[in-house]
Short mmCIF file of C-alpha atoms and ligand atoms in Angstrom, two decimals:
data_model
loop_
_atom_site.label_atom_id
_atom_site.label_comp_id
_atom_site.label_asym_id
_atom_site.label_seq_id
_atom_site.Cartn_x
_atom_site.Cartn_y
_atom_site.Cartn_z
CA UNK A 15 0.00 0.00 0.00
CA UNK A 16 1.27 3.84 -0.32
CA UNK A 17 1.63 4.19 2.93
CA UNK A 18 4.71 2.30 3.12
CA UNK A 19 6.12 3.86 0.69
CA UNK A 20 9.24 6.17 1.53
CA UNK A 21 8.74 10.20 0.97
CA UNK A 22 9.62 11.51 -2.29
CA UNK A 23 13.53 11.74 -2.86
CA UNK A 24 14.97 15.19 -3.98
CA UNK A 25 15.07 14.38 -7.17
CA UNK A 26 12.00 13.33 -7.60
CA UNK A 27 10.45 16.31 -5.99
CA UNK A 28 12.30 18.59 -8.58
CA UNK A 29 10.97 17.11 -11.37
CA UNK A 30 7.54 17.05 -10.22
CA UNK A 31 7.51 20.62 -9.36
CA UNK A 32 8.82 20.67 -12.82
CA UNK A 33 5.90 18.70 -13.76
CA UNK A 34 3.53 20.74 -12.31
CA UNK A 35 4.74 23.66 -13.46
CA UNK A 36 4.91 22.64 -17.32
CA UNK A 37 1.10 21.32 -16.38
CA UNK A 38 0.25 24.84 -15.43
CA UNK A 39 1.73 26.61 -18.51
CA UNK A 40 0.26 24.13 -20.91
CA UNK A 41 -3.14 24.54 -19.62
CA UNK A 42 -3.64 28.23 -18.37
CA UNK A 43 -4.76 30.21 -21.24
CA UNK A 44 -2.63 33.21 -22.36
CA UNK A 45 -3.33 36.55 -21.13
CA UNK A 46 -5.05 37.53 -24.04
CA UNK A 47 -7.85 34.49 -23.99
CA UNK A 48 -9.49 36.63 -21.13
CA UNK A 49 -10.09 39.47 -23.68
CA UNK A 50 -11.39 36.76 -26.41
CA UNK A 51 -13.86 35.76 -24.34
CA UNK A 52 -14.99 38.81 -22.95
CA UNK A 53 -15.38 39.99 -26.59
CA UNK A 54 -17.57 36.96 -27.21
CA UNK A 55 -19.66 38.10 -24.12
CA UNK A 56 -20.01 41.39 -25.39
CA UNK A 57 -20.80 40.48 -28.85
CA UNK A 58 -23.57 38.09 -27.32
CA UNK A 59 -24.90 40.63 -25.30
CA UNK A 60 -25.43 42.92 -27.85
CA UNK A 61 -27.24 41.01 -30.34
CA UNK A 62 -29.93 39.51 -27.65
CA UNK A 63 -30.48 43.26 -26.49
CA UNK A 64 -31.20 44.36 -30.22
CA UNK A 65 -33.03 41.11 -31.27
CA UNK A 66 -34.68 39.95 -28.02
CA UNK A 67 -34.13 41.29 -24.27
CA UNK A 68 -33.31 45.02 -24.45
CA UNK A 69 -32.18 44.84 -20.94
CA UNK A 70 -30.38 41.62 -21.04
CA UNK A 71 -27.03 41.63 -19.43
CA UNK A 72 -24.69 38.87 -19.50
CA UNK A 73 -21.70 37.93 -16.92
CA UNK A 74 -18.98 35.49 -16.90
CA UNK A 75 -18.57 33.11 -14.00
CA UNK A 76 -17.17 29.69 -13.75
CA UNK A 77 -13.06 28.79 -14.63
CA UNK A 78 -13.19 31.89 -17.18
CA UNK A 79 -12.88 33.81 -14.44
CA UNK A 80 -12.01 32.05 -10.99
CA UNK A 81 -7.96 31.33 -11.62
CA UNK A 82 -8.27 27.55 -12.83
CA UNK A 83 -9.30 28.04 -16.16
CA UNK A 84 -7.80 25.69 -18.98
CA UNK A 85 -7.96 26.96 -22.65
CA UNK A 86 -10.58 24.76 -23.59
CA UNK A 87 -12.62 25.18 -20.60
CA UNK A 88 -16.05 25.77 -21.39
CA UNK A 89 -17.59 29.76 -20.89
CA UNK A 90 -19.99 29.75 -18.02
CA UNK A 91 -22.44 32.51 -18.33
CA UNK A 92 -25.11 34.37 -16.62
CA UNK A 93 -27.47 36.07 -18.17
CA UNK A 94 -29.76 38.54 -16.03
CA UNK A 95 -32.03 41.84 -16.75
CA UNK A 96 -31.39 45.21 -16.05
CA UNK A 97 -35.36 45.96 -15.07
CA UNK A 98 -36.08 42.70 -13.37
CA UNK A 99 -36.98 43.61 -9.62
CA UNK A 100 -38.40 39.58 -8.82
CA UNK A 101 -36.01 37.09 -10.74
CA UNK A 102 -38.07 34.44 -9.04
CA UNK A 103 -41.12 35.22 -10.69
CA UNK A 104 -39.34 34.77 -14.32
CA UNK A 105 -40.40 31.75 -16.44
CA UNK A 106 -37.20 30.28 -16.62
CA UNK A 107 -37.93 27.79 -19.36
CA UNK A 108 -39.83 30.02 -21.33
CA UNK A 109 -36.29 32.76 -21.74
CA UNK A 110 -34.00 29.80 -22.79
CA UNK A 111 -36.59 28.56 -25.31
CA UNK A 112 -36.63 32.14 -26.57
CA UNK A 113 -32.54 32.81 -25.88
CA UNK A 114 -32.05 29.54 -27.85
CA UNK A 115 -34.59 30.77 -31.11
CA UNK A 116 -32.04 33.84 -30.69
CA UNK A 117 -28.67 32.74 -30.83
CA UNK A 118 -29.44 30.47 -33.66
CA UNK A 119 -29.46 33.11 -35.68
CA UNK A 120 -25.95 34.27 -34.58
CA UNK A 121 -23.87 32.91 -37.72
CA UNK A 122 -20.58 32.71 -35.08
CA UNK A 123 -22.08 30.15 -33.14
CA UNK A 124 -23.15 26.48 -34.09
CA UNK A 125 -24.72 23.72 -31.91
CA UNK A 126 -27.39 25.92 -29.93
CA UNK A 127 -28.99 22.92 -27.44
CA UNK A 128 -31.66 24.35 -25.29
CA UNK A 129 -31.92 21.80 -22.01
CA UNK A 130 -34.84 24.26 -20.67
CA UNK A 131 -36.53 21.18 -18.50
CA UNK A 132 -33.42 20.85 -16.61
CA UNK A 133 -32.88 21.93 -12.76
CA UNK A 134 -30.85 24.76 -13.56
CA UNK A 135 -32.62 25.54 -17.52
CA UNK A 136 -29.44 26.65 -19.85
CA UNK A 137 -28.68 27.21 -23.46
CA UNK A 138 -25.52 25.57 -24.63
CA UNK A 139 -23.64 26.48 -27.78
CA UNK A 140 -20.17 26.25 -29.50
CA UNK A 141 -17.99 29.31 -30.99
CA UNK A 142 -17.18 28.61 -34.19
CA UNK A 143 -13.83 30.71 -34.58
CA UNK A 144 -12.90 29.48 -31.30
CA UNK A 145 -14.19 26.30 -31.04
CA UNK A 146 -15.09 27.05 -27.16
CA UNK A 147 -18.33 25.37 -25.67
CA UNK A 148 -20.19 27.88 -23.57
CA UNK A 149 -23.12 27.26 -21.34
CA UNK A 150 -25.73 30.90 -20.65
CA UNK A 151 -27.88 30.17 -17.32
CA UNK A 152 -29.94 32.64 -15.51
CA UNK A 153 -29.91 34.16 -12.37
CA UNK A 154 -26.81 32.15 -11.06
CA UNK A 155 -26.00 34.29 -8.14
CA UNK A 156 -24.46 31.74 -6.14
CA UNK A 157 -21.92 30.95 -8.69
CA UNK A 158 -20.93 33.95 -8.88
CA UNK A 159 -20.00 34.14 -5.31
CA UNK A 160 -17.99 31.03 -5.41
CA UNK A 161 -16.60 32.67 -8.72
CA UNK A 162 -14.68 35.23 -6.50
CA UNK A 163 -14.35 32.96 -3.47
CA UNK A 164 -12.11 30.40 -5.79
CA UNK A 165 -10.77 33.81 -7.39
CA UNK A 166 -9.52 34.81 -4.29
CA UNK A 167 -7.72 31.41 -3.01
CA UNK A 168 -6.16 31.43 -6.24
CA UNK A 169 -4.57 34.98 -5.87
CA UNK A 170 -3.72 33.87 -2.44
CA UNK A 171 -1.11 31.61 -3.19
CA UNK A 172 0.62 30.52 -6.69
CA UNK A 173 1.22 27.09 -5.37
CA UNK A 174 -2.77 27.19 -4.79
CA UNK A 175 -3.51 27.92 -8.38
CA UNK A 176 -1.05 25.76 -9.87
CA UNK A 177 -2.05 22.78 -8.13
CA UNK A 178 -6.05 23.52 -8.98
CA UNK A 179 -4.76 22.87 -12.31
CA UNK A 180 -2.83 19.68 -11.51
CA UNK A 181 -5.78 18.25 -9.37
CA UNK A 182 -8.13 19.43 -12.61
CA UNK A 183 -6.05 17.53 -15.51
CA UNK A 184 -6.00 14.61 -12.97
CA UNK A 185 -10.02 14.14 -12.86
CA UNK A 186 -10.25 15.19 -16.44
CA UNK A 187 -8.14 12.92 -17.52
CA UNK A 188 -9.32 9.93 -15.12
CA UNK A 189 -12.90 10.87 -16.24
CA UNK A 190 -14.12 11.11 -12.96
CA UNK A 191 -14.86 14.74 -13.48
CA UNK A 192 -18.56 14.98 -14.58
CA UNK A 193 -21.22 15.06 -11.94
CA UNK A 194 -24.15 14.59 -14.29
CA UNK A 195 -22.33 10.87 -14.83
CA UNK A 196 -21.95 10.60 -11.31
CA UNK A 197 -18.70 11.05 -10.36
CA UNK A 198 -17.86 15.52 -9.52
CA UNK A 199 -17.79 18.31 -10.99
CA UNK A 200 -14.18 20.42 -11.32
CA UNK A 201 -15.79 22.93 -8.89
CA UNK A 202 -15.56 19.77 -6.34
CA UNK A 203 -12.32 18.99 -6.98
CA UNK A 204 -10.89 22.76 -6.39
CA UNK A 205 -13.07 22.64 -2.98
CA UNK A 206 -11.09 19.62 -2.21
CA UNK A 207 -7.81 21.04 -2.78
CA UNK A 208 -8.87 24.07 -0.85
CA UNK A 209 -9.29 22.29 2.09
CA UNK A 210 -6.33 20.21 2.35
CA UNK A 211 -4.23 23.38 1.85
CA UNK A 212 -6.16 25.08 4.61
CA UNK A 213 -5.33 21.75 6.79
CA UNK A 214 -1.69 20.90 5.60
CA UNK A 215 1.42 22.02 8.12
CA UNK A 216 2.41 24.59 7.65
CA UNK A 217 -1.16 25.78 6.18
CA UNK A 218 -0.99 27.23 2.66
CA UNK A 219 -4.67 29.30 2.80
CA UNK A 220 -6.52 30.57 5.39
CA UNK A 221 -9.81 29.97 6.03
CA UNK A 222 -11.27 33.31 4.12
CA UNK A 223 -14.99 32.77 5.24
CA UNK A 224 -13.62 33.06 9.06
CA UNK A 225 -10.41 35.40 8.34
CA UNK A 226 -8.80 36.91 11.12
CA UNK A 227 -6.44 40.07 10.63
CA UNK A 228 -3.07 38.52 9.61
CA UNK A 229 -4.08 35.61 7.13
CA UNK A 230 -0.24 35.57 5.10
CA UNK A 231 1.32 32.22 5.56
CA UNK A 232 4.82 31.31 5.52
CA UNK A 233 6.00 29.81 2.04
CA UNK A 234 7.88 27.05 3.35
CA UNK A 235 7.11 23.84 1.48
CA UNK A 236 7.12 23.67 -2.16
CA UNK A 237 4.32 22.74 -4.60
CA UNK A 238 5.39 19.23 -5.63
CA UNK A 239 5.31 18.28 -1.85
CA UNK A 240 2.06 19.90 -1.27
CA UNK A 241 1.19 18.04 -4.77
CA UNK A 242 2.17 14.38 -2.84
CA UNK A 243 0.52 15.63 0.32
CA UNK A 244 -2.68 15.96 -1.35
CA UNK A 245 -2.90 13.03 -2.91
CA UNK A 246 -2.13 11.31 0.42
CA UNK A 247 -4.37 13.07 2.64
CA UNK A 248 -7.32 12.44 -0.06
CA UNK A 249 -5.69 8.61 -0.54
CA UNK A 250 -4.99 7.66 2.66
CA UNK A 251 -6.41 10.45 5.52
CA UNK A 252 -9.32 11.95 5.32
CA UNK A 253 -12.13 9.94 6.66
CA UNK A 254 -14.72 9.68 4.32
CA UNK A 255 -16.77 7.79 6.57
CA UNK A 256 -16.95 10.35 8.96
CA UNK A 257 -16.37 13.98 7.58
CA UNK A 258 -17.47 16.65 5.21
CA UNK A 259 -15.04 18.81 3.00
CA UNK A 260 -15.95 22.20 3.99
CA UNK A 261 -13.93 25.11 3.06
CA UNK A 262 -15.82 27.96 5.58
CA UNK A 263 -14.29 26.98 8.49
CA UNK A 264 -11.70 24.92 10.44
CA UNK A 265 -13.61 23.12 12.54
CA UNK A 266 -14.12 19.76 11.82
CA UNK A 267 -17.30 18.84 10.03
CA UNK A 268 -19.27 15.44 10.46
CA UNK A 269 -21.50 14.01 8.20
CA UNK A 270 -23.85 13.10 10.90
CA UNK A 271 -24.10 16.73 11.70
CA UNK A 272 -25.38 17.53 8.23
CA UNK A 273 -27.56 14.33 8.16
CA UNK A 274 -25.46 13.32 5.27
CA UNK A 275 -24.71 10.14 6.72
CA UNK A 276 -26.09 7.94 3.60
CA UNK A 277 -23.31 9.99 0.94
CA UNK A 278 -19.76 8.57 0.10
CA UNK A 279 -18.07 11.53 -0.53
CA UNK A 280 -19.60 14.51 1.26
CA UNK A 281 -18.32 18.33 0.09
CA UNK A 282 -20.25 21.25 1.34
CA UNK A 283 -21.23 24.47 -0.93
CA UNK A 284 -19.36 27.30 0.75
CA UNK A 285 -22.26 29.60 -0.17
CA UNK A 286 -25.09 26.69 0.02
CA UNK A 287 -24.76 24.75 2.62
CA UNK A 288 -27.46 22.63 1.89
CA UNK A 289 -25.82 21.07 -1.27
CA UNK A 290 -23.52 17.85 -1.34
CA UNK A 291 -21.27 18.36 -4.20
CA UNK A 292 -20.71 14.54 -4.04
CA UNK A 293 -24.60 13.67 -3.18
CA UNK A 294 -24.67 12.05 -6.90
CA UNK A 295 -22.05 10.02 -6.21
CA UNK A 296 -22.49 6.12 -5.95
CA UNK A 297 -19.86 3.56 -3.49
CA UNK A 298 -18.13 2.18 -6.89
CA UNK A 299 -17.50 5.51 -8.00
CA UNK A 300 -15.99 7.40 -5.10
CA UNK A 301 -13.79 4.17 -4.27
CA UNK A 302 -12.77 4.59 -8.10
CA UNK A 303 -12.10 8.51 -7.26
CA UNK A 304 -9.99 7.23 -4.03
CA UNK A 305 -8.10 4.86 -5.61
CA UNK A 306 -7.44 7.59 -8.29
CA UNK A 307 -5.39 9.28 -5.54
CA UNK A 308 -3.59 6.83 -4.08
CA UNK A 309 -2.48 5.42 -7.95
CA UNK A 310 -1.33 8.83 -8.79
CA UNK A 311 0.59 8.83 -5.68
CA UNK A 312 2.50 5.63 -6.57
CA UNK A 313 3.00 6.68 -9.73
CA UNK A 314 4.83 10.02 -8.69
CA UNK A 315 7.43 7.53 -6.85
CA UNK A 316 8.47 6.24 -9.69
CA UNK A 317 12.27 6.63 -10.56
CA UNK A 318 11.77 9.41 -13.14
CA UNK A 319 8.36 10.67 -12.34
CA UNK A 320 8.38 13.73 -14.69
CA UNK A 321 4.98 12.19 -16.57
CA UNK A 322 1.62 12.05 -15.76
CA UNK A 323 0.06 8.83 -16.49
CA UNK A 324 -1.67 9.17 -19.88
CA UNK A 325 -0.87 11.13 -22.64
CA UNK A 326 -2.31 13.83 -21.25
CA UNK A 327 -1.30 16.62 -24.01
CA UNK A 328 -4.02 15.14 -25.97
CA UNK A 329 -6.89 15.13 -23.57
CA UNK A 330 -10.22 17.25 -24.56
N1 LIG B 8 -20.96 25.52 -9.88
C1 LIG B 8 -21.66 25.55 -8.69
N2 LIG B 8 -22.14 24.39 -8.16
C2 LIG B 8 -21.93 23.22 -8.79
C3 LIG B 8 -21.22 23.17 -10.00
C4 LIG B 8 -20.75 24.35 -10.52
O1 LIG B 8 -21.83 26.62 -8.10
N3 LIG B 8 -22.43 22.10 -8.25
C5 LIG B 8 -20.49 26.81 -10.43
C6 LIG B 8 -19.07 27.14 -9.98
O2 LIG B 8 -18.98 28.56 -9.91
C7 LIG B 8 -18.25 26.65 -11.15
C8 LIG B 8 -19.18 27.03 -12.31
O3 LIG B 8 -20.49 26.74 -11.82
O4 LIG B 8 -16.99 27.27 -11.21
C9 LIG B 8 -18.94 26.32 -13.61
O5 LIG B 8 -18.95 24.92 -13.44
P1 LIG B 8 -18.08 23.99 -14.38
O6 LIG B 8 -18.07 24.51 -15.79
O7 LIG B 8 -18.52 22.59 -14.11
O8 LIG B 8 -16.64 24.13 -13.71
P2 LIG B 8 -15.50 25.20 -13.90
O9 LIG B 8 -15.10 25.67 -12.53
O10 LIG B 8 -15.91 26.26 -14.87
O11 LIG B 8 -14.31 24.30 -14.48
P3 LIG B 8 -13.99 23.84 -16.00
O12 LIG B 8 -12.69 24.49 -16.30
O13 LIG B 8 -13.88 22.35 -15.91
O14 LIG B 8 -15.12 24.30 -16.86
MG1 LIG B 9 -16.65 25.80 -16.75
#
């Protein structure tokens, strides 16, 4: 098992900080991506004010905006109205029927999907210069908040951001990083790596929902050992059985005091604390998204450990 296995030697701690940091500069988008997609917002915008909602405003949330965006990543958007006082009393599915008739007519974009019977209703589409996949909800305050929440963390501390991306490319490319096929979403997965940098010694983030004055930490360990620690403490420590991931405050928090007693992997909303980001997910699949830790763990100790398991330049 992992846990007898010796710590990392030097060397192979250089190279996987090397790893991690080639990981990081693969995958963040250049500076200028930001401005591409905040042109595509714009140019949205406008045509749905002139063809449809004259007071529709539109607002990225999601990875485009939060630190751990990859260039692919999709372009979550929220889509709200100037001279709505009651967003409650909006007919949800009604505005993405209509937001969908819309965009189709848009000769940029291709593959308009309305999924208006869903929970959360949302028009999907694809840019066709960019090839980006972009998702327009409404009314997603929430996300929002855990937009700049994530934002935050990942100004906090570069070894913060670059592991969201490391932790990211893992589940992406161990496709257990989709919670409508029951495994989590990549929101999940930066919660988790929140909170085992707000737990590991010496802590690397402080707890910002419960911040007291000084919250700068000490840069003392280096990413490819916070990199190992992770996938130990998620591997090997944390007690699933027992506990809920929850990034608001320090304090331990047990499953039986959320009544979540019946989930496998329990992470709480930082905003809504009634949600289980891993209430969808099924015993087979969060063993599989266990064992995913501890295997990338072992396969770190390998003598030259400057890979990642699959060829993971080529994953979509
Ligand atoms: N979100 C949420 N609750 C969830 C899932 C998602 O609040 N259960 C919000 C988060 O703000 C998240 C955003 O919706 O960042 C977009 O979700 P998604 O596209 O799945 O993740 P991203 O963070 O954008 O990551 P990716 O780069 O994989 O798109
Ligand atoms: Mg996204």
């Amino acid at each position: 098992p992992a846990r007898q296995l010796p710590p990392p030697t030097a060397k192979q701690v250089q190279l996987l900080d090397r790893l991690c940091s080639d990981v990081f500069s693969d995958w963040a988008p250049p500076a200028h991506e930001y401005q591409v997609r905040e042109n595509m917002l714009r140019t949205i915008e406008d045509f749905i004010r002139h063809q449809a909602f004259p007071s529709a405003r539109l607002t990225l949330f999601g990875s485009s905006c939060n630190g751990f965006g990859f260039r692919n990543s999709d372009l979550d958007i929220c889509l709200t109205f100037d001279d709505c006082s009651d967003p409650q009393s909006l007919d949800q599915p009604d505005i993405i029927l209509k937001l969908a008739e819309t965009l189709k007519r848009l000769r940029f974009i291709y593959n308009v999907i309305p999924i208006s019977t869903a929970k959360v209703p949302i028009v999907k589409f694809t840019d066709r210069r960019s090839r980006l996949e972009a998702d327009i909800s409404l009314y997603n305050t929430l996300a929002q908040h855990n937009t700049l929440l994530l934002h935050t963390y990942a100004k906090l501390d570069s070894r913060a951001r670059i592991l969201g991306y490391m932790v990211k490319l893992m589940a992406k490319i161990c496709d257990i990083c989709d919670a409508s096929r029951g495994s989590l979403s990549s929101y999940a997965y930066t919660l988790l790596l929140i909170y085992y940098l707000q737990r590991c010694k010496p802590a690397v983030l402080p707890v910002l929902q419960e911040l007291d004055a000084d919250s700068r930490r000490p840069r003392l360990v280096d990413g490819a050992d916070l990199w190992i620690g992770f996938l130990r403490f998620y591997g090997e420590h944390f007690d699933f059985e027992r506990n809920v991931v929850c990034i608001r405050r320090m304090e331990v928090l047990s499953k039986f005091e959320k009544l979540w007693n019946g989930s496998f992997i329990a992470i709480e909303d930082p905003f809504l604390l009634s949600h289980n980001l891993g209430g969808g997910v099924r015993r087979k699949m969060a063993s599989f998204i266990r064992r995913t830790f501890l295997l990338w763990r072992l396969h770190h100790m390998r003598p030259i450990p400057n890979s990642l398991p699959h060829g993971y330049r080529d994953f979509r």
